[in-house]
CSV table of C-alpha atoms in Angstrom, one decimal:
chain,number,residue,atom,x,y,z
A,1,MET,CA,7.3,-20.8,4.0
A,2,VAL,CA,5.8,-23.5,1.8
A,3,PRO,CA,2.1,-24.5,1.9
A,4,ALA,CA,1.6,-28.2,2.5
A,5,PHE,CA,-1.0,-30.9,2.9
A,6,ALA,CA,-0.6,-33.8,5.3
A,7,ASP,CA,0.7,-37.1,3.9
A,8,ALA,CA,-2.3,-39.2,3.3
A,9,ALA,CA,-0.5,-42.2,4.7
A,10,THR,CA,0.0,-40.4,8.1
A,11,ALA,CA,-2.4,-41.3,10.9
A,12,SER,CA,-4.9,-38.4,11.1
A,13,ARG,CA,-7.7,-37.3,13.4
A,14,PRO,CA,-11.2,-36.5,12.1
A,15,LEU,CA,-12.6,-33.0,11.7
A,16,TYR,CA,-16.4,-33.3,11.5
A,17,VAL,CA,-18.0,-30.6,9.4
A,18,VAL,CA,-21.6,-30.1,10.6
A,19,ALA,CA,-24.3,-27.8,9.2
A,20,SER,CA,-26.7,-26.3,11.6
A,21,ASP,CA,-29.7,-28.2,10.2
A,22,ASP,CA,-27.8,-31.5,10.4
A,23,LEU,CA,-26.9,-31.0,14.1
A,24,ALA,CA,-29.5,-33.4,15.5
A,25,GLY,CA,-28.5,-36.2,13.2
A,26,PHE,CA,-24.8,-35.7,14.0
A,27,PHE,CA,-25.5,-35.8,17.8
A,28,ALA,CA,-27.6,-39.0,17.3
A,29,ASP,CA,-24.5,-40.7,15.7
A,30,GLN,CA,-22.2,-39.8,18.6
A,31,THR,CA,-21.6,-41.7,21.8
A,32,GLU,CA,-23.3,-40.4,24.9
A,33,ALA,CA,-20.0,-39.0,26.2
A,34,VAL,CA,-19.2,-37.0,23.0
A,35,ARG,CA,-22.8,-35.8,22.7
A,36,GLY,CA,-22.8,-34.6,26.3
A,37,TRP,CA,-19.5,-32.9,25.9
A,38,LEU,CA,-20.5,-31.0,22.9
A,39,GLN,CA,-23.8,-30.0,24.2
A,40,ALA,CA,-22.2,-28.8,27.5
A,41,SER,CA,-19.7,-26.8,25.4
A,42,GLY,CA,-22.6,-25.1,23.7
A,43,PHE,CA,-21.8,-26.4,20.2
A,44,ALA,CA,-24.7,-25.4,17.9
A,45,ALA,CA,-22.9,-25.8,14.5
A,46,ALA,CA,-22.8,-22.1,13.9
A,47,LEU,CA,-20.5,-21.2,11.1
A,48,GLY,CA,-16.9,-21.5,12.3
A,49,ASP,CA,-17.8,-22.8,15.7
A,50,LEU,CA,-14.8,-25.1,16.5
A,51,GLN,CA,-14.7,-27.6,19.4
A,52,LEU,CA,-12.2,-30.3,20.3
A,53,ILE,CA,-13.5,-33.8,21.0
A,54,PRO,CA,-11.6,-35.4,23.9
A,55,GLY,CA,-10.5,-39.0,23.9
A,56,ALA,CA,-8.9,-41.5,26.2
A,57,ASP,CA,-5.4,-40.4,25.1
A,58,GLY,CA,-6.0,-36.7,24.6
A,59,VAL,CA,-7.7,-35.1,21.6
A,60,ALA,CA,-9.6,-37.7,19.6
A,61,GLY,CA,-10.9,-35.3,16.9
A,62,ALA,CA,-12.8,-32.0,16.4
A,63,VAL,CA,-16.0,-30.6,15.1
A,64,ILE,CA,-16.6,-27.4,13.2
A,65,GLY,CA,-19.9,-25.7,12.4
A,66,PHE,CA,-20.9,-25.2,8.8
A,67,GLY,CA,-23.9,-22.9,9.7
A,68,ASN,CA,-26.7,-22.5,7.1
A,69,ASP,CA,-26.9,-21.2,3.6
A,70,LYS,CA,-27.5,-17.6,4.7
A,71,ALA,CA,-24.5,-17.6,7.0
A,72,ARG,CA,-22.2,-19.2,4.4
A,73,ALA,CA,-23.2,-16.6,1.9
A,74,ARG,CA,-21.9,-13.9,4.3
A,75,ALA,CA,-18.4,-15.3,4.7
A,76,ARG,CA,-15.4,-16.6,3.0
A,77,PHE,CA,-13.0,-19.4,4.1
A,78,VAL,CA,-14.6,-19.5,7.6
A,79,LEU,CA,-13.6,-23.2,8.0
A,80,ALA,CA,-10.0,-22.1,7.7
A,81,LYS,CA,-10.3,-21.4,11.4
A,82,ALA,CA,-9.5,-25.1,11.9
A,83,VAL,CA,-5.9,-24.4,11.1
A,84,THR,CA,-5.6,-23.5,14.8
A,85,LEU,CA,-6.3,-27.1,15.8
A,86,PRO,CA,-3.5,-29.0,17.6
A,87,GLY,CA,-0.6,-30.0,15.4
A,88,GLY,CA,-0.6,-33.1,13.3
A,89,ALA,CA,-2.7,-34.5,10.5
A,90,TRP,CA,-6.5,-34.0,10.2
A,91,HIS,CA,-9.0,-35.3,7.7
A,92,LEU,CA,-12.5,-34.0,6.8
A,93,VAL,CA,-15.6,-35.9,7.6
A,94,GLY,CA,-18.9,-34.5,6.4
A,95,ASP,CA,-21.3,-34.2,3.4
A,96,LEU,CA,-19.5,-31.4,1.5
A,97,THR,CA,-19.9,-30.5,-2.2
A,98,PRO,CA,-16.8,-30.6,-4.4
A,99,ALA,CA,-16.7,-26.8,-4.3
A,100,ALA,CA,-16.9,-26.7,-0.5
A,101,ARG,CA,-14.1,-29.3,-0.2
A,102,ASP,CA,-12.0,-27.1,-2.5
A,103,GLU,CA,-12.7,-24.0,-0.5
A,104,VAL,CA,-11.8,-25.7,2.8
A,105,ALA,CA,-8.6,-27.1,1.3
A,106,LEU,CA,-7.5,-23.8,-0.2
A,107,GLY,CA,-8.5,-21.8,2.8
A,108,TRP,CA,-6.5,-24.2,5.1
A,109,LEU,CA,-3.4,-23.7,3.0
A,110,LEU,CA,-3.8,-19.9,2.9
A,111,ALA,CA,-4.4,-19.8,6.6
A,112,GLN,CA,-1.0,-21.4,7.2
A,113,TYR,CA,0.8,-18.3,6.0
A,114,ARG,CA,2.9,-16.4,8.5
A,115,PHE,CA,5.1,-13.3,7.8
A,116,ASP,CA,7.7,-13.8,10.5
A,117,ARG,CA,10.8,-12.4,8.8
A,118,TYR,CA,11.3,-9.7,11.4
A,119,ARG,CA,10.4,-11.6,14.6
A,120,LYS,CA,11.4,-14.8,16.4
A,121,ALA,CA,8.5,-17.3,16.0
A,122,ALA,CA,8.3,-20.3,18.3
A,123,ALA,CA,8.5,-23.6,16.4
A,124,VAL,CA,5.0,-25.1,16.6
A,125,GLU,CA,3.9,-28.3,14.9
A,126,PRO,CA,1.3,-27.1,12.3
A,127,ALA,CA,-2.2,-28.6,11.9
A,128,LEU,CA,-2.2,-30.0,8.3
A,129,LEU,CA,-5.1,-31.2,6.3
A,130,VAL,CA,-5.2,-34.4,4.4
A,131,LEU,CA,-6.1,-33.5,0.8
A,132,PRO,CA,-9.9,-34.0,0.6
A,133,GLU,CA,-11.2,-36.6,-1.9
A,134,GLY,CA,-11.7,-35.1,-5.4
A,135,CYS,CA,-9.5,-32.0,-4.9
A,136,ASP,CA,-6.6,-31.2,-7.3
A,137,GLY,CA,-3.8,-30.9,-4.7
A,138,ARG,CA,-1.2,-29.8,-7.3
A,139,ARG,CA,-3.3,-26.9,-8.4
A,140,LEU,CA,-4.3,-25.9,-4.9
A,141,LEU,CA,-0.7,-25.9,-3.7
A,142,ALA,CA,0.4,-23.8,-6.7
A,143,MET,CA,-2.2,-21.2,-6.0
A,144,ALA,CA,-1.3,-21.1,-2.3
A,145,ALA,CA,2.5,-20.9,-3.1
A,146,GLY,CA,1.9,-18.0,-5.6
A,147,GLU,CA,-0.2,-16.2,-3.0
A,148,TYR,CA,2.5,-16.7,-0.3
A,149,PHE,CA,5.0,-15.1,-2.7
A,150,THR,CA,2.7,-12.2,-3.4
A,151,ARG,CA,2.1,-11.6,0.3
A,152,ASP,CA,5.8,-11.8,1.2
A,153,LEU,CA,6.6,-9.2,-1.4
A,154,ILE,CA,3.9,-6.8,-0.3
A,155,ASN,CA,4.5,-7.3,3.5
A,156,THR,CA,8.2,-6.6,3.2
A,157,PRO,CA,8.9,-2.9,4.2
A,158,ALA,CA,10.4,-0.6,1.5
A,159,GLN,CA,13.8,-0.6,3.2
A,160,ASP,CA,14.1,-4.2,2.2
A,161,MET,CA,11.8,-4.2,-0.9
A,162,GLY,CA,12.9,-1.3,-3.1
A,163,PRO,CA,13.5,-1.5,-6.8
A,164,ASP,CA,16.8,-3.4,-6.3
A,165,GLU,CA,15.1,-6.1,-4.1
A,166,LEU,CA,12.1,-6.4,-6.4
A,167,GLU,CA,14.4,-6.9,-9.3
A,168,ALA,CA,16.3,-9.6,-7.4
A,169,ALA,CA,13.0,-11.4,-6.6
A,170,PHE,CA,11.9,-11.1,-10.2
A,171,LEU,CA,15.2,-12.5,-11.5
A,172,ALA,CA,15.1,-15.3,-8.9
A,173,LEU,CA,11.7,-16.3,-10.1
A,174,ALA,CA,12.8,-16.3,-13.7
A,175,GLU,CA,15.9,-18.4,-12.9
A,176,ARG,CA,13.8,-20.9,-10.9
A,177,PHE,CA,11.6,-21.7,-13.9
A,178,CYS,CA,14.3,-21.3,-16.6
A,179,ALA,CA,12.7,-18.1,-18.0
A,180,ARG,CA,14.5,-15.4,-19.9
A,181,ALA,CA,14.8,-12.1,-18.1
A,182,LYS,CA,16.2,-8.6,-18.8
A,183,VAL,CA,16.5,-5.4,-16.9
A,184,VAL,CA,16.6,-1.8,-18.2
A,185,LYS,CA,17.8,0.5,-15.4
A,186,GLY,CA,18.5,4.1,-14.6
A,187,ASP,CA,19.4,6.4,-17.5
A,188,ALA,CA,19.2,3.4,-19.9
A,189,LEU,CA,15.5,3.9,-19.6
A,190,LEU,CA,15.9,7.2,-21.5
A,191,GLU,CA,18.1,5.6,-24.0
A,192,GLN,CA,15.6,2.8,-24.6
A,193,ASN,CA,12.6,5.1,-24.6
A,194,PHE,CA,10.9,4.6,-21.3
A,195,PRO,CA,10.7,8.3,-20.3
A,196,MET,CA,7.7,8.2,-17.9
A,197,ILE,CA,9.2,5.3,-15.9
A,198,HIS,CA,12.4,7.3,-15.6
A,199,ALA,CA,10.6,10.5,-14.7
A,200,VAL,CA,8.7,9.0,-11.9
A,201,GLY,CA,11.7,7.2,-10.4
A,202,ARG,CA,14.6,9.5,-11.1
A,203,ALA,CA,14.4,11.3,-7.7
A,204,SER,CA,15.2,8.2,-5.8
A,205,PRO,CA,18.8,7.0,-5.2
A,206,ARG,CA,17.4,3.5,-5.9
A,207,GLU,CA,17.3,3.6,-9.7
A,208,PRO,CA,14.0,3.1,-11.6
A,209,ARG,CA,13.9,0.1,-13.9
A,210,LEU,CA,11.9,-2.0,-16.3
A,211,LEU,CA,11.8,-5.8,-15.7
A,212,GLU,CA,10.8,-8.2,-18.3
A,213,MET,CA,10.5,-12.0,-18.4
A,214,HIS,CA,9.6,-14.5,-21.1
A,215,TRP,CA,8.7,-18.2,-20.4
A,216,GLY,CA,7.3,-20.9,-22.6
A,217,THR,CA,7.9,-21.6,-26.3
A,218,ALA,CA,4.5,-22.8,-27.6
A,219,GLY,CA,0.8,-22.1,-27.2
A,220,PRO,CA,-1.2,-18.9,-27.0
A,221,SER,CA,0.4,-15.9,-25.5
A,222,LEU,CA,-0.4,-14.0,-22.3
A,223,THR,CA,1.3,-10.7,-21.2
A,224,LEU,CA,1.1,-9.5,-17.6
A,225,VAL,CA,2.0,-6.0,-16.6
A,226,GLY,CA,2.4,-4.9,-13.0
A,227,LYS,CA,2.9,-1.6,-11.2
A,228,GLY,CA,5.9,-1.8,-9.0
A,229,VAL,CA,6.0,1.4,-7.1
A,230,CYS,CA,8.0,0.1,-4.1
A,231,PHE,CA,7.1,3.2,-2.0
A,232,ASP,CA,5.0,6.2,-2.9
A,233,THR,CA,5.3,9.4,-0.9
A,234,GLY,CA,3.1,11.1,-3.5
A,235,GLY,CA,6.2,13.0,-4.8
A,236,LEU,CA,6.0,16.8,-4.6
A,237,ASN,CA,2.2,16.4,-4.2
A,238,ILE,CA,3.1,14.7,-1.0
A,239,LYS,CA,0.5,12.5,0.7
A,240,THR,CA,-1.2,14.1,3.7
A,241,SER,CA,-2.7,10.7,4.7
A,242,GLY,CA,-2.3,7.1,3.9
A,243,MET,CA,1.5,7.0,3.4
A,244,ALA,CA,1.9,4.4,6.1
A,245,LEU,CA,0.5,1.7,3.7
A,246,MET,CA,2.6,2.8,0.7
A,247,LYS,CA,5.0,-0.2,0.9
A,248,LYS,CA,2.0,-2.0,-0.7
A,249,ASP,CA,2.1,0.2,-3.8
A,250,MET,CA,4.0,-2.5,-5.6
A,251,GLY,CA,1.0,-4.8,-5.1
A,252,GLY,CA,0.3,-5.0,-8.8
A,253,ALA,CA,3.8,-6.2,-9.5
A,254,ALA,CA,3.6,-8.6,-6.6
A,255,THR,CA,0.4,-10.1,-7.8
A,256,VAL,CA,1.4,-10.6,-11.4
A,257,MET,CA,4.6,-12.2,-10.1
A,258,GLY,CA,2.6,-14.5,-7.9
A,259,LEU,CA,0.3,-15.4,-10.8
A,260,ALA,CA,3.3,-16.0,-13.1
A,261,GLN,CA,4.7,-18.4,-10.4
A,262,MET,CA,1.3,-20.3,-10.4
A,263,ILE,CA,1.4,-20.5,-14.2
A,264,MET,CA,4.9,-21.8,-14.4
A,265,GLN,CA,4.6,-24.1,-11.5
A,266,LEU,CA,1.6,-25.7,-13.2
A,267,ALA,CA,3.5,-25.8,-16.5
A,268,LEU,CA,0.5,-24.3,-18.5
A,269,PRO,CA,0.9,-24.7,-22.3
A,270,ILE,CA,1.3,-20.9,-23.0
A,271,ARG,CA,3.8,-18.3,-23.8
A,272,LEU,CA,4.1,-16.0,-20.8
A,273,ARG,CA,5.5,-12.5,-20.8
A,274,VAL,CA,5.8,-10.5,-17.5
A,275,ILE,CA,6.6,-6.8,-17.5
A,276,VAL,CA,7.1,-4.8,-14.2
A,277,ALA,CA,7.9,-1.1,-13.9
A,278,ALA,CA,9.9,-0.9,-10.6
A,279,VAL,CA,10.4,2.6,-9.1
A,280,GLU,CA,10.2,4.7,-5.9
A,281,ASN,CA,8.2,7.9,-6.0
A,282,VAL,CA,10.1,10.1,-3.6
A,283,ILE,CA,11.3,13.7,-3.4
A,284,SER,CA,14.6,15.3,-4.2
A,285,GLY,CA,15.9,18.2,-6.3
A,286,ASN,CA,15.2,16.5,-9.6
A,287,ALA,CA,11.7,15.2,-8.7
A,288,LEU,CA,8.9,15.3,-11.2
A,289,LYS,CA,6.9,18.5,-10.8
A,290,PRO,CA,3.2,19.3,-11.1
A,291,LYS,CA,2.4,20.7,-14.6
A,292,ASP,CA,5.4,19.0,-16.2
A,293,ILE,CA,4.6,17.6,-19.6
A,294,LEU,CA,6.0,14.2,-20.4
A,295,THR,CA,6.3,12.5,-23.8
A,296,SER,CA,5.6,8.8,-23.4
A,297,ARG,CA,7.1,5.8,-25.1
A,298,LYS,CA,3.9,5.7,-27.2
A,299,GLY,CA,4.4,9.4,-28.3
A,300,LEU,CA,1.4,10.6,-26.4
A,301,THR,CA,2.1,13.7,-24.2
A,302,VAL,CA,0.9,13.7,-20.6
A,303,GLU,CA,0.4,16.7,-18.4
A,304,VAL,CA,1.3,15.8,-14.8
A,305,ASN,CA,-1.4,17.5,-12.7
A,306,ASP,CA,-0.6,15.3,-9.7
A,307,THR,CA,2.7,13.6,-9.0
A,308,ASP,CA,0.8,11.2,-6.7
A,309,ALA,CA,-0.9,9.8,-9.8
A,310,GLU,CA,2.4,8.2,-10.8
A,311,GLY,CA,1.2,4.6,-11.2
A,312,ARG,CA,-0.6,5.2,-14.5
A,313,LEU,CA,2.6,7.0,-15.8
A,314,VAL,CA,4.9,4.0,-15.3
A,315,LEU,CA,2.2,1.6,-16.5
A,316,GLY,CA,1.7,3.7,-19.6
A,317,ASP,CA,5.3,3.1,-20.8
A,318,ALA,CA,5.1,-0.6,-19.8
A,319,LEU,CA,1.8,-1.1,-21.6
A,320,ALA,CA,3.2,0.6,-24.7
A,321,LEU,CA,6.1,-1.9,-24.7
A,322,ALA,CA,3.7,-4.8,-24.2
A,323,THR,CA,1.6,-4.0,-27.3
A,324,GLU,CA,4.6,-3.6,-29.6
A,325,THR,CA,4.8,-7.5,-29.7
A,326,PRO,CA,1.6,-9.4,-30.6
A,327,THR,CA,-0.1,-11.1,-27.7
A,328,ASP,CA,-3.4,-12.9,-27.4
A,329,VAL,CA,-4.3,-11.5,-24.0
A,330,LEU,CA,-3.0,-8.4,-22.1
A,331,ILE,CA,-3.6,-7.9,-18.4
A,332,SER,CA,-2.4,-5.2,-16.1
A,333,MET,CA,-2.6,-5.1,-12.3
A,334,ALA,CA,-2.0,-2.1,-10.1
A,335,THR,CA,-2.9,-0.6,-6.7
A,336,LEU,CA,-4.0,2.4,-8.7
A,337,THR,CA,-6.8,4.5,-7.1
A,338,GLY,CA,-8.4,5.2,-3.8
A,339,ALA,CA,-11.6,5.6,-5.8
A,340,ALA,CA,-11.7,1.8,-6.4
A,341,ARG,CA,-11.6,1.2,-2.7
A,342,THR,CA,-14.3,3.7,-2.0
A,343,ALA,CA,-16.5,2.0,-4.6
A,344,LEU,CA,-16.0,-1.6,-3.7
A,345,GLY,CA,-14.1,-1.8,-0.4
A,346,PRO,CA,-10.9,-3.7,0.3
A,347,ASP,CA,-12.2,-7.3,-0.4
A,348,LEU,CA,-13.5,-7.0,-3.9
A,349,ALA,CA,-11.2,-6.5,-6.9
A,350,PRO,CA,-12.6,-4.3,-9.7
A,351,TYR,CA,-11.5,-5.0,-13.2
A,352,TYR,CA,-12.1,-3.5,-16.7
A,353,THR,CA,-12.4,-5.1,-20.1
A,354,ASP,CA,-14.2,-4.5,-23.3
A,355,ASP,CA,-14.1,-8.2,-24.1
A,356,ALA,CA,-17.3,-10.0,-23.0
A,357,VAL,CA,-15.8,-13.4,-23.5
A,358,MET,CA,-12.9,-12.6,-21.2
A,359,ALA,CA,-15.3,-11.1,-18.6
A,360,ALA,CA,-17.5,-14.2,-18.6
A,361,ALA,CA,-14.5,-16.4,-18.2
A,362,LEU,CA,-13.2,-14.3,-15.4
A,363,GLU,CA,-16.5,-14.2,-13.5
A,364,GLN,CA,-16.7,-18.0,-13.6
A,365,GLY,CA,-13.0,-18.3,-12.6
A,366,ALA,CA,-13.6,-16.0,-9.6
A,367,ILE,CA,-16.4,-18.3,-8.4
A,368,ASP,CA,-14.3,-21.5,-9.0
A,369,SER,CA,-11.3,-20.1,-7.2
A,370,PHE,CA,-13.0,-18.2,-4.4
A,371,ASP,CA,-11.4,-14.9,-5.6
A,372,PRO,CA,-14.2,-12.3,-5.9
A,373,VAL,CA,-14.0,-9.7,-8.6
A,374,TRP,CA,-16.4,-7.1,-10.0
A,375,ARG,CA,-16.5,-5.6,-13.5
A,376,LEU,CA,-16.4,-1.8,-13.9
A,377,PRO,CA,-16.8,-0.1,-17.3
A,378,PHE,CA,-14.4,1.5,-19.6
A,379,HIS,CA,-16.9,4.3,-20.0
A,380,THR,CA,-15.8,5.9,-23.3
A,381,PRO,CA,-18.0,9.0,-22.9
A,382,TYR,CA,-15.6,10.0,-20.0
A,383,GLU,CA,-12.7,10.1,-22.4
A,384,HIS,CA,-12.8,13.9,-22.6
A,385,ILE,CA,-12.1,14.2,-18.9
A,386,ILE,CA,-8.6,12.9,-19.3
A,387,GLU,CA,-7.8,15.3,-22.2
A,388,PRO,CA,-6.5,18.6,-20.7
A,389,GLY,CA,-6.1,20.6,-24.0
A,390,ILE,CA,-2.5,21.5,-23.4
A,391,ALA,CA,-1.3,17.9,-23.8
A,392,ASP,CA,-2.8,14.7,-25.2
A,393,LEU,CA,-3.6,13.3,-21.7
A,394,ASP,CA,-4.0,14.4,-18.1
A,395,ASN,CA,-2.8,12.0,-15.4
A,396,ALA,CA,-5.1,13.5,-12.7
A,397,PRO,CA,-8.0,15.5,-14.1
A,398,GLY,CA,-9.3,16.5,-10.7
A,399,TRP,CA,-12.9,16.0,-11.9
A,400,GLY,CA,-14.0,14.6,-8.5
A,401,PHE,CA,-15.9,11.6,-10.0
A,402,ALA,CA,-15.2,8.1,-11.3
A,403,GLY,CA,-11.5,8.2,-10.4
A,404,SER,CA,-11.0,4.5,-11.1
A,405,VAL,CA,-12.8,4.7,-14.4
A,406,THR,CA,-10.8,7.7,-15.7
A,407,ALA,CA,-7.5,6.0,-14.6
A,408,ALA,CA,-8.5,2.9,-16.5
A,409,LEU,CA,-9.3,5.0,-19.6
A,410,PHE,CA,-5.9,6.5,-19.3
A,411,LEU,CA,-4.3,3.1,-19.4
A,412,ARG,CA,-6.4,1.9,-22.2
A,413,ARG,CA,-4.9,4.7,-24.4
A,414,PHE,CA,-1.5,3.0,-24.0
A,415,ALA,CA,-2.8,-0.6,-24.3
A,416,GLU,CA,-5.0,-0.4,-27.4
A,417,HIS,CA,-5.5,-4.1,-27.4
A,418,PRO,CA,-8.9,-5.7,-28.1
A,419,ARG,CA,-8.4,-8.3,-25.4
A,420,TYR,CA,-7.1,-6.0,-22.6
A,421,MET,CA,-8.0,-6.4,-19.0
A,422,HIS,CA,-7.0,-4.0,-16.2
A,423,PHE,CA,-7.3,-4.7,-12.4
A,424,ASP,CA,-7.4,-1.8,-9.9
A,425,ILE,CA,-6.6,-3.8,-6.7
A,426,TYR,CA,-6.1,-2.9,-3.1
A,427,GLY,CA,-3.5,-5.6,-2.2
A,428,HIS,CA,-4.1,-5.3,1.6
A,429,THR,CA,-6.3,-7.0,4.2
A,430,PRO,CA,-7.0,-4.3,6.8
A,431,ALA,CA,-7.9,-6.7,9.6
A,432,ASP,CA,-7.4,-10.4,10.2
A,433,ALA,CA,-9.9,-12.5,8.3
A,434,PRO,CA,-10.2,-16.2,7.7
A,435,ALA,CA,-7.3,-17.4,5.5
A,436,ARG,CA,-6.3,-13.7,5.0
A,437,PRO,CA,-4.2,-12.3,7.9
A,438,LYS,CA,-3.9,-8.6,8.2
A,439,GLY,CA,-1.4,-7.3,5.6
A,440,GLY,CA,-0.5,-8.0,2.0
A,441,VAL,CA,-2.8,-10.1,-0.1
A,442,GLY,CA,-3.2,-11.1,-3.8
A,443,GLN,CA,-6.4,-10.2,-5.6
A,444,GLY,CA,-7.6,-11.5,-8.9
A,445,ALA,CA,-4.7,-13.9,-9.6
A,446,ARG,CA,-6.6,-17.1,-8.8
A,447,ALA,CA,-9.5,-15.9,-10.8
A,448,ILE,CA,-7.3,-15.2,-13.8
A,449,LEU,CA,-5.6,-18.6,-13.5
A,450,ALA,CA,-9.0,-20.3,-13.5
A,451,ALA,CA,-10.1,-18.3,-16.5
A,452,LEU,CA,-7.1,-18.8,-18.7
A,453,PRO,CA,-8.4,-22.0,-20.3
A,454,ALA,CA,-11.4,-20.1,-21.6
A,455,MET,CA,-9.6,-16.9,-22.3
A,456,LEU,CA,-6.8,-18.6,-24.3
A,457,GLY,CA,-8.6,-21.7,-25.7
A,458,LEU,CA,-6.4,-24.1,-23.7
C-alpha cells in the first residue's frame, strides 16, 4: 500500500472545516437548503463531527467540525475521520493555520493505511485529499510511506516475520536506495564477537543475526540501532502474561527501518548507518539460562538475572559496534520495558539523552511532526542498581522501581557517546484511534526526522 494525495488537476469536492465558534457565520454563508439540512442533522461543529452535504447529483461536499481549542488539545488527527468520505478527490475549505493543514494532510495519509495481507478486502475507491496549500507534499508522503513500512513489519505475525524475513526486508530496503548492506548470522556472530546477540537467539532454529546498512557518502553522520526481537517468549523466564503481543518486540527495528526509509526517500545530505540485531527469544535445550554470565562485545560482563530482559543484551552488542566507528549522533530504539508503558501509556514515547541541544531539537520536532515524545532522565545515581557485584552489569536487577531508567542506564554503558539518544517505545496502538488503527505503529521517527537539521547542522 502506498499513501497518496489526489491529483490537483482532478475535479474535487469541498470539505468545509468549521470551528464551533464559527458555526453561525458558516451557516449564514450557506443556502437555505444546506443550512436546513445540516441543522436538521444536528451538526454543531463538534470536533470530528462529519456530515455529507447533498446536491442535485448526489454528494456535493461535506463538512467536518473543528471544535474549540480545548477539544483540539485533547485529541490528535481527529479530522482524519474524513478519510471515510465517499471515494474521489476532496479539497479543504476553511481558515486553518499552516500547522493545522499539515496535521490534516498527514493524518489523512496515515488513516489510509490498511493491513490486509491475510484477508480479502473489497476494492473500494478511496477518498483522497488534494494537497492543501503550503504543505510539503514530498515530505508528508515520505513520512507516511515510512510509517506504513513500520506498521507492516510490526503487524506481520512472527511466522512470517522472523529473523529471516526481517533480514529480507532490510536487504530489500538497502537495495531500493542503493545502500550497502551486510549480514552476520548464526555462529559467525561468535567468530565476529557478537556474543550476547548469539546467546539470546541461539535457541531458535531461525538463526540470530546482525544486520548493517550504510547509505550516503557526504555530510554529518547518523547511526540508528534497532532491537529486532521478532518474537519474545521470555525464554526460560517464560512470560506468564503479555505474550500475545510479542510479535511487536521487533518494533524498534521496524521503526528505525521506517525512519531510514524516510531519510533516504528525502535524500537528506547525511551519512546514514543502520544496525539491527534480529533474533527470536525462544526455549530449547541450549537456551540462555538465568544466572548465566555473558561477556559482551565491549568486554563488560553481564549477569543474566532474567532471560526476558533480552532486548538490552542484543542492543548492548549492537551499540558497542556502533561506537567503534565515529558518528555525530547515535540513536537506539526498542520496545524495551513495561515500565515505560506504565509511566507514560501507549501513546507517548519516552526518550533519554544527556545532550540538551538534541533534546530541544527533538521536542520541537515532535510538535512540528505531530509525534509526541517525553524526556526521561539518565539518572546516574541509579547506576549502582545495575551492578550486581558478581559481574560488571545486571540485565534485570529486580529493584522494583524505575525499570525504564535502569534499562536505559544499562544501554548507556555500551553506547558511551556524548550525543546518544535512546527511545523506549511501545510500537502498538491498543484500540483504533484517528490515523492510528489498532496494531503496529511507529513512534518517535517523525520527531527525529524533523529534528535532524538541528541535531546535525543541516
